[in-house]
Short mmCIF file of C-alpha atoms in Angstrom, two decimals:
data_model
loop_
_atom_site.label_atom_id
_atom_site.label_comp_id
_atom_site.label_asym_id
_atom_site.label_seq_id
_atom_site.Cartn_x
_atom_site.Cartn_y
_atom_site.Cartn_z
CA UNK A 492 -2.35 24.26 8.18
CA UNK A 493 0.63 21.88 8.38
CA UNK A 494 3.55 23.22 6.40
CA UNK A 495 6.21 20.99 4.88
CA UNK A 496 8.85 20.09 7.44
CA UNK A 497 11.65 22.26 6.08
CA UNK A 498 9.28 25.19 5.47
CA UNK A 499 7.91 24.94 9.00
CA UNK A 500 11.42 24.77 10.46
CA UNK A 501 12.62 27.77 8.47
CA UNK A 502 9.53 29.83 9.28
CA UNK A 503 9.78 28.98 12.97
CA UNK A 504 13.41 30.09 13.23
CA UNK A 505 12.74 33.27 11.25
CA UNK A 506 9.76 34.14 13.47
CA UNK A 507 11.11 33.07 16.86
CA UNK A 508 14.87 33.66 16.62
CA UNK A 509 15.30 36.47 14.08
CA UNK A 510 18.92 37.37 13.52
CA UNK A 511 20.30 34.06 14.81
CA UNK A 512 23.77 33.16 13.56
CA UNK A 513 23.09 29.57 12.47
CA UNK A 514 20.18 27.12 12.58
CA UNK A 515 20.14 23.40 11.81
CA UNK A 516 17.28 21.00 11.13
CA UNK A 517 18.15 17.50 12.33
CA UNK A 518 16.43 14.17 12.89
CA UNK A 519 14.12 12.30 10.55
CA UNK A 520 12.75 15.46 8.93
CA UNK A 521 16.23 16.47 7.77
CA UNK A 522 16.47 13.12 5.94
CA UNK A 523 12.97 13.25 4.48
CA UNK A 524 11.95 10.31 6.68
CA UNK A 525 9.46 12.10 8.95
CA UNK A 526 6.17 10.42 9.82
CA UNK A 527 2.82 11.95 10.86
CA UNK A 528 3.87 11.79 14.52
CA UNK A 529 7.42 13.09 13.97
CA UNK A 530 8.59 16.31 15.54
CA UNK A 531 11.16 18.77 14.21
CA UNK A 532 14.56 18.76 15.92
CA UNK A 533 16.28 22.12 15.66
CA UNK A 534 19.55 23.62 16.85
CA UNK A 535 19.72 27.40 16.95
CA UNK A 536 22.98 29.27 17.56
CA UNK A 537 22.33 32.76 18.89
CA UNK A 538 24.52 35.81 19.09
CA UNK A 539 26.71 36.38 22.14
CA UNK A 540 24.83 37.86 25.09
CA UNK A 541 21.47 36.27 24.33
CA UNK A 542 20.18 33.66 26.80
CA UNK A 543 21.40 30.24 25.64
CA UNK A 544 22.34 26.76 26.77
CA UNK A 545 18.84 25.31 27.09
CA UNK A 546 16.16 23.42 25.19
CA UNK A 547 12.53 24.32 24.70
CA UNK A 548 9.49 22.75 23.03
CA UNK A 549 6.96 24.49 20.79
CA UNK A 550 3.93 23.71 18.64
CA UNK A 551 3.77 25.75 15.45
CA UNK A 552 2.51 25.34 11.87
CA UNK A 553 1.03 21.90 12.64
CA UNK A 554 4.32 20.56 14.05
CA UNK A 555 5.89 19.85 17.41
CA UNK A 556 9.36 21.38 17.57
CA UNK A 557 12.16 20.42 19.97
CA UNK A 558 14.66 23.28 19.94
CA UNK A 559 18.18 23.33 21.37
CA UNK A 560 19.29 26.93 21.88
CA UNK A 561 23.00 27.73 22.20
CA UNK A 562 25.63 30.34 21.50
CA UNK A 563 29.37 30.15 20.83
CA UNK A 564 30.10 29.75 24.56
CA UNK A 565 27.57 27.06 25.50
CA UNK A 566 27.73 24.37 22.84
CA UNK A 567 31.26 23.13 23.55
CA UNK A 568 30.58 22.53 27.28
CA UNK A 569 27.52 20.56 26.19
CA UNK A 570 29.72 18.41 23.95
CA UNK A 571 31.94 17.67 26.96
CA UNK A 572 28.90 16.72 29.05
CA UNK A 573 27.78 14.37 26.28
CA UNK A 574 31.18 12.64 26.29
CA UNK A 575 30.78 12.00 30.02
CA UNK A 576 27.14 10.85 29.70
CA UNK A 577 27.88 8.80 26.57
CA UNK A 578 24.89 10.15 24.61
CA UNK A 579 25.68 12.49 21.69
CA UNK A 580 22.48 14.47 21.27
CA UNK A 581 23.55 17.99 20.37
CA UNK A 582 26.76 16.99 18.60
CA UNK A 583 24.97 14.46 16.38
CA UNK A 584 22.24 16.96 15.53
CA UNK A 585 24.76 19.61 14.52
CA UNK A 586 26.93 17.26 12.48
CA UNK A 587 24.13 15.42 10.69
CA UNK A 588 21.61 18.25 10.44
CA UNK A 589 21.03 20.39 7.38
CA UNK A 590 21.75 24.11 7.52
CA UNK A 591 18.53 26.13 7.57
CA UNK A 592 19.96 29.58 8.15
CA UNK A 593 23.45 31.00 8.44
CA UNK A 594 24.34 34.64 8.94
CA UNK A 595 26.92 34.44 6.18
CA UNK A 596 28.05 31.62 3.88
CA UNK A 597 30.27 29.05 5.57
CA UNK A 598 29.44 30.14 9.13
CA UNK A 599 27.94 26.74 9.93
CA UNK A 600 31.09 24.83 9.02
CA UNK A 601 33.10 25.45 12.25
CA UNK A 602 30.13 24.25 14.30
CA UNK A 603 29.84 21.09 12.21
CA UNK A 604 33.60 20.53 12.44
CA UNK A 605 33.53 20.85 16.24
CA UNK A 606 30.62 18.43 16.45
CA UNK A 607 32.41 15.96 14.20
CA UNK A 608 35.56 16.18 16.30
CA UNK A 609 33.62 15.50 19.51
CA UNK A 610 31.85 12.52 17.98
CA UNK A 611 35.11 11.12 16.62
CA UNK A 612 36.66 11.24 20.10
CA UNK A 613 33.90 9.02 21.39
CA UNK A 614 32.57 8.94 24.94
CA UNK A 615 34.81 9.04 27.97
CA UNK A 616 36.11 5.53 28.80
CA UNK A 617 34.41 3.82 31.71
CA UNK A 618 36.33 3.86 34.96
CA UNK A 619 36.94 0.68 36.92
CA UNK A 620 34.69 2.07 39.64
CA UNK A 621 31.87 2.40 37.09
CA UNK A 622 32.40 -1.17 35.86
CA UNK A 623 32.43 -2.50 39.42
CA UNK A 624 29.23 -0.64 40.26
CA UNK A 625 27.59 -2.10 37.16
CA UNK A 626 28.69 -5.60 38.19
CA UNK A 627 27.07 -5.06 41.58
CA UNK A 628 23.79 -3.46 40.52
CA UNK A 629 23.19 -5.55 37.39
CA UNK A 630 23.24 -8.78 39.34
CA UNK A 631 20.94 -7.22 41.92
CA UNK A 632 18.50 -6.78 39.02
CA UNK A 633 19.16 -10.37 37.90
CA UNK A 634 18.31 -11.71 41.34
CA UNK A 635 15.09 -9.66 41.49
CA UNK A 636 14.14 -10.79 37.98
CA UNK A 637 14.89 -14.45 38.64
CA UNK A 638 13.01 -14.45 41.97
CA UNK A 639 9.98 -12.47 40.78
CA UNK A 640 6.76 -14.48 41.02
CA UNK A 641 4.50 -11.61 40.01
CA UNK A 642 4.79 -11.16 36.23
CA UNK A 643 4.24 -7.42 36.52
CA UNK A 644 7.22 -7.10 38.85
CA UNK A 645 9.33 -9.25 36.52
CA UNK A 646 8.43 -7.06 33.54
CA UNK A 647 9.28 -3.84 35.35
CA UNK A 648 12.57 -5.30 36.56
CA UNK A 649 13.45 -6.55 33.08
CA UNK A 650 12.61 -3.18 31.55
CA UNK A 651 14.91 -1.34 33.95
CA UNK A 652 17.65 -3.96 33.65
CA UNK A 653 17.61 -4.14 29.86
CA UNK A 654 18.03 -0.40 29.34
CA UNK A 655 20.98 -0.25 31.72
CA UNK A 656 22.45 -3.35 30.13
CA UNK A 657 22.28 -1.98 26.59
CA UNK A 658 23.88 1.28 27.69
CA UNK A 659 26.63 -0.56 29.56
CA UNK A 660 27.48 -2.80 26.61
CA UNK A 661 27.90 0.18 24.33
CA UNK A 662 29.93 2.22 26.79
CA UNK A 663 32.11 -0.77 27.70
CA UNK A 664 33.05 -1.06 24.04
CA UNK A 665 33.82 2.64 23.69
CA UNK A 666 30.67 3.34 21.70
CA UNK A 667 28.19 6.14 21.95
CA UNK A 668 24.93 5.12 23.59
CA UNK A 669 21.42 6.46 23.23
CA UNK A 670 17.81 6.03 24.27
CA UNK A 671 15.12 3.93 22.66
CA UNK A 672 15.60 3.68 18.91
CA UNK A 673 19.03 5.31 19.01
CA UNK A 674 20.30 2.67 21.44
CA UNK A 675 18.88 -0.07 19.21
CA UNK A 676 20.66 1.34 16.16
CA UNK A 677 23.90 1.77 18.10
CA UNK A 678 23.86 -1.86 19.24
CA UNK A 679 23.34 -3.12 15.70
CA UNK A 680 26.08 -0.88 14.33
CA UNK A 681 28.47 -2.23 16.95
CA UNK A 682 27.70 -5.96 16.75
CA UNK A 683 24.63 -7.28 14.88
CA UNK A 684 25.02 -10.81 16.28
CA UNK A 685 25.21 -9.59 19.87
CA UNK A 686 22.26 -7.27 19.28
CA UNK A 687 20.23 -10.18 17.94
CA UNK A 688 21.02 -12.20 21.08
CA UNK A 689 20.06 -9.25 23.29
CA UNK A 690 16.66 -8.82 21.64
CA UNK A 691 16.05 -12.57 21.43
CA UNK A 692 16.58 -12.75 25.20
CA UNK A 693 14.06 -9.97 25.72
CA UNK A 694 11.61 -11.62 23.37
CA UNK A 695 11.95 -14.93 25.23
CA UNK A 696 10.44 -13.41 28.33
CA UNK A 697 7.90 -11.12 26.70
CA UNK A 698 6.47 -13.91 24.51
CA UNK A 699 7.12 -17.12 26.50
CA UNK A 700 7.88 -15.89 30.04
CA UNK A 701 11.25 -17.66 29.76
CA UNK A 702 13.77 -15.89 31.99
CA UNK A 703 16.78 -18.08 31.25
CA UNK A 704 17.98 -16.46 27.99
CA UNK A 705 18.25 -12.99 29.54
CA UNK A 706 19.96 -14.28 32.67
CA UNK A 707 22.44 -16.23 30.53
CA UNK A 708 23.02 -13.18 28.33
CA UNK A 709 23.86 -11.01 31.35
CA UNK A 710 26.36 -13.59 32.58
CA UNK A 711 27.98 -13.72 29.13
CA UNK A 712 28.57 -9.95 29.23
CA UNK A 713 29.91 -9.77 32.77
CA UNK A 714 31.94 -12.96 33.12
CA UNK A 715 34.95 -11.49 31.24
CA UNK A 716 34.83 -8.59 33.74
CA UNK A 717 34.87 -10.83 36.79
CA UNK A 718 31.17 -11.62 36.92
CA UNK A 719 29.01 -10.90 39.92
CA UNK A 720 30.44 -8.50 42.51
CA UNK A 721 29.10 -8.34 46.05
CA UNK A 722 31.59 -9.05 48.82
CA UNK A 723 33.66 -5.95 49.44
CA UNK A 724 31.79 -3.66 47.07
CA UNK A 725 31.67 -0.10 48.41
CA UNK A 726 30.50 3.30 47.23
CA UNK A 727 31.29 6.67 48.81
CA UNK A 728 33.83 5.32 51.28
CA UNK A 729 36.60 7.78 52.16
#
């Protein structure tokens, strides 16, 4: 029997992590937007001394559950890692999620405040070395894409290139990135016109096999940074 999302989440935490300090339900289910294929995204804060700092997947009550298990010593280091990686998974879940369980009233608030502070800081700025490496490797993708005769190779190259490109655009502009739908939403929040051009360039190849719009789009992003970098580029040199 498939329970309602919030009932399933509450029952799971009560059964699997009895006595936890705080638990949050995040994602589409917390907003009442879950679909038949949605899973339940949970954050559980355990007491000190219990194993924590990991994620685990379960299937219970007709739902898939993705659970992030932490304690008071592990969640802040994860926030710092997210600022370096540029993808705010745990912090966004804790800030935006609804409180399922708290050991005493108000106990969830400091966790939400810490998550909000981390998100407000934004990701770590890109270093010049990171930008230079992106200039080098992105145009390596462009060359492979432009030269590809086999459509399957062109598609695989474009797929890899487009994900790295979207992430780079967001990080270059000091924005949080994401994966899949979260990257799409982040691009549109940042600059709807640019996002439209990005997806139009993708669509040009997927529907008409026209490579030019994506190649031109890449150049438009990198030209203000110095464009293509090859001669003299080095990594790991001491």
